[in-house]
Amino acid sequence: MDKEFVVIGLGRFGGSIVRELNALGVDVMAIDNDEARVNEYADIATHAVIADTTDEAVLKSLGIRNFDHVIVAIGENIQASILTTLILKDLGVKKVTTKAQNDYHAKVLNKIGADTVVHPERDMGRRIAHNLASASVLDYLELADQYSIVEIRAGESLQGNSILDLDVRANYGLNIIAVKRGKDILVSPDPYEVIERGDILIVIGHDNDLNRFEKKIAND
């Protein structure tokens, strides 16, 4: 059975999720208390509903517990975000992902049972900062507190070396988990694999170690 999603809050973040899920052919209910926003997504979402999600009776009437995954993308109203998340978990929703405005908000969301807490503005800021600091860094994804995956384009300082030569595990405490080469991807690459210019290394490790490695190759 295909999964069914609900997105609560149709600002830029929530709206982009609705559009992407729609593009993927996934059923998604879009909810907001602003009529204009709901009308904007009426032809995009499977269902678009004007509702106050801090009202438990309203969420029950929508059959919210029958959905597989609810994304709480409420913007500036932290109180509404927290209360909505709490009600969803109390009603037995299987998976709730909530957008956090700041670290304090995130702590509260974790305490009340949010399954996943995301920091879109902070994470995008980090990705942009890493991309600006080094032309070699293509993408940056936070996995957990202080651990991330980075995509790094191999430049002059890396080309011609084997993974064994680079020995990033010993030198930086990092692991190269894959190498993208054109349309091919080498998963768990052989240590004797020689890096070619333009290869994209997918590297995992502690943020401090990744930062040291990025500085080393920053001028490539």
Short mmCIF file of C-alpha atoms in Angstrom, two decimals, residues 12-152:
data_model
loop_
_atom_site.label_atom_id
_atom_site.label_comp_id
_atom_site.label_asym_id
_atom_site.label_seq_id
_atom_site.Cartn_x
_atom_site.Cartn_y
_atom_site.Cartn_z
CA ARG A 12 7.78 27.95 1.90
CA PHE A 13 9.04 24.79 3.64
CA GLY A 14 5.70 22.99 3.92
CA GLY A 15 4.63 24.10 0.46
CA SER A 16 7.81 22.77 -1.12
CA ILE A 17 7.21 19.37 0.52
CA VAL A 18 3.64 19.25 -0.82
CA ARG A 19 4.84 20.10 -4.34
CA GLU A 20 7.62 17.49 -4.24
CA LEU A 21 5.36 14.74 -2.88
CA ASN A 22 2.82 15.58 -5.58
CA ALA A 23 5.55 15.36 -8.23
CA LEU A 24 6.46 11.91 -6.87
CA GLY A 25 2.86 10.79 -7.28
CA VAL A 26 2.29 10.43 -3.53
CA ASP A 27 -1.05 11.13 -1.82
CA VAL A 28 -0.73 14.19 0.42
CA MET A 29 -3.23 16.19 2.45
CA ALA A 30 -2.26 19.85 2.85
CA ILE A 31 -3.54 21.73 5.90
CA ASP A 32 -3.27 25.38 6.93
CA ASN A 33 -5.46 27.83 8.86
CA ASP A 34 -4.98 30.42 6.12
CA GLU A 35 -7.61 30.12 3.39
CA ALA A 36 -5.46 31.80 0.71
CA ARG A 37 -2.62 29.32 1.27
CA VAL A 38 -4.99 26.36 1.18
CA ASN A 39 -6.52 27.62 -2.08
CA GLU A 40 -3.02 27.88 -3.56
CA TYR A 41 -2.49 24.14 -3.03
CA ALA A 42 -6.03 22.99 -3.84
CA ASP A 43 -4.95 21.72 -7.28
CA ILE A 44 -1.59 20.37 -6.11
CA ALA A 45 -2.38 18.34 -2.97
CA THR A 46 -4.68 15.32 -3.00
CA HIS A 47 -6.78 17.18 -0.42
CA ALA A 48 -6.34 20.77 0.83
CA VAL A 49 -8.06 21.69 4.08
CA ILE A 50 -8.52 24.87 6.12
CA ALA A 51 -8.15 23.80 9.75
CA ASP A 52 -6.85 24.76 13.17
CA THR A 53 -4.57 21.83 14.03
CA THR A 54 -4.28 22.88 17.69
CA ASP A 55 -7.86 21.64 18.09
CA GLU A 56 -7.83 17.90 18.85
CA ALA A 57 -11.45 17.46 17.71
CA VAL A 58 -10.59 18.92 14.30
CA LEU A 59 -7.67 16.53 13.82
CA LYS A 60 -9.83 13.58 14.85
CA SER A 61 -12.49 14.62 12.34
CA LEU A 62 -9.87 14.57 9.59
CA GLY A 63 -8.96 10.97 10.47
CA ILE A 64 -5.38 12.07 11.05
CA ARG A 65 -4.36 8.87 12.85
CA ASN A 66 -4.96 6.90 9.64
CA PHE A 67 -2.11 8.66 7.82
CA ASP A 68 1.37 7.14 7.78
CA HIS A 69 3.39 10.31 8.24
CA VAL A 70 2.52 13.86 9.29
CA ILE A 71 4.93 16.73 8.66
CA VAL A 72 4.38 19.73 10.94
CA ALA A 73 5.82 22.65 8.98
CA ILE A 74 4.21 25.46 10.97
CA GLY A 75 6.27 28.64 10.65
CA GLU A 76 6.65 31.32 13.30
CA ASN A 77 4.00 30.08 15.76
CA ILE A 78 6.12 27.84 17.99
CA GLN A 79 3.24 27.27 20.41
CA ALA A 80 1.00 25.97 17.62
CA SER A 81 3.84 23.76 16.35
CA ILE A 82 4.37 22.20 19.79
CA LEU A 83 0.67 21.74 20.54
CA THR A 84 -0.02 20.21 17.12
CA THR A 85 2.89 17.77 17.50
CA LEU A 86 1.71 16.78 20.99
CA ILE A 87 -1.86 16.14 19.83
CA LEU A 88 -0.68 14.11 16.83
CA LYS A 89 1.39 11.80 19.04
CA ASP A 90 -1.44 11.51 21.58
CA LEU A 91 -3.77 10.47 18.76
CA GLY A 92 -1.35 7.72 17.76
CA VAL A 93 0.07 9.03 14.48
CA LYS A 94 2.83 6.59 13.47
CA LYS A 95 5.44 9.12 12.39
CA VAL A 96 5.59 12.87 13.03
CA THR A 97 8.31 15.08 11.57
CA THR A 98 8.34 18.66 12.87
CA LYS A 99 10.21 21.75 11.74
CA ALA A 100 12.12 23.49 14.55
CA GLN A 101 12.77 27.22 14.63
CA ASN A 102 15.70 26.99 17.07
CA ASP A 103 17.50 24.60 19.42
CA TYR A 104 15.14 25.26 22.34
CA HIS A 105 12.14 24.49 20.14
CA ALA A 106 13.86 21.29 19.01
CA LYS A 107 14.47 20.16 22.61
CA VAL A 108 10.79 20.60 23.45
CA LEU A 109 9.71 18.73 20.31
CA ASN A 110 12.01 15.82 21.16
CA LYS A 111 10.67 15.70 24.72
CA ILE A 112 7.04 15.52 23.61
CA GLY A 113 7.72 12.67 21.21
CA ALA A 114 8.34 14.07 17.72
CA ASP A 115 9.87 11.21 15.73
CA THR A 116 12.08 13.50 13.65
CA VAL A 117 13.00 17.15 14.17
CA VAL A 118 14.38 19.12 11.23
CA HIS A 119 16.12 22.50 11.13
CA PRO A 120 15.75 23.54 7.47
CA GLU A 121 17.06 27.11 7.84
CA ARG A 122 20.04 26.11 9.99
CA ASP A 123 20.92 23.10 7.85
CA MET A 124 20.67 25.09 4.62
CA GLY A 125 22.88 27.76 6.18
CA ARG A 126 25.49 25.14 7.02
CA ARG A 127 25.37 23.67 3.53
CA ILE A 128 25.81 27.08 1.93
CA ALA A 129 28.67 27.95 4.30
CA HIS A 130 30.51 24.74 3.45
CA ASN A 131 29.96 25.31 -0.27
CA LEU A 132 31.27 28.87 0.01
CA ALA A 133 34.31 27.88 2.11
CA SER A 134 35.48 25.24 -0.33
CA ALA A 135 34.74 24.96 -4.03
CA SER A 136 35.32 21.20 -3.64
CA VAL A 137 32.38 20.69 -1.29
CA LEU A 138 29.25 19.96 -3.33
CA ASP A 139 26.81 18.96 -0.60
CA TYR A 140 26.66 18.64 3.17
CA LEU A 141 24.13 16.55 5.07
CA GLU A 142 23.90 16.45 8.86
CA LEU A 143 23.23 12.88 10.04
CA ALA A 144 23.11 13.41 13.79
CA ASP A 145 24.58 15.74 16.37
CA GLN A 146 28.17 16.48 15.19
CA TYR A 147 28.22 13.80 12.45
CA SER A 148 27.67 14.47 8.76
CA ILE A 149 28.09 13.19 5.20
CA VAL A 150 29.86 15.44 2.70
CA GLU A 151 30.20 15.16 -1.07
CA ILE A 152 33.65 16.37 -2.12
#
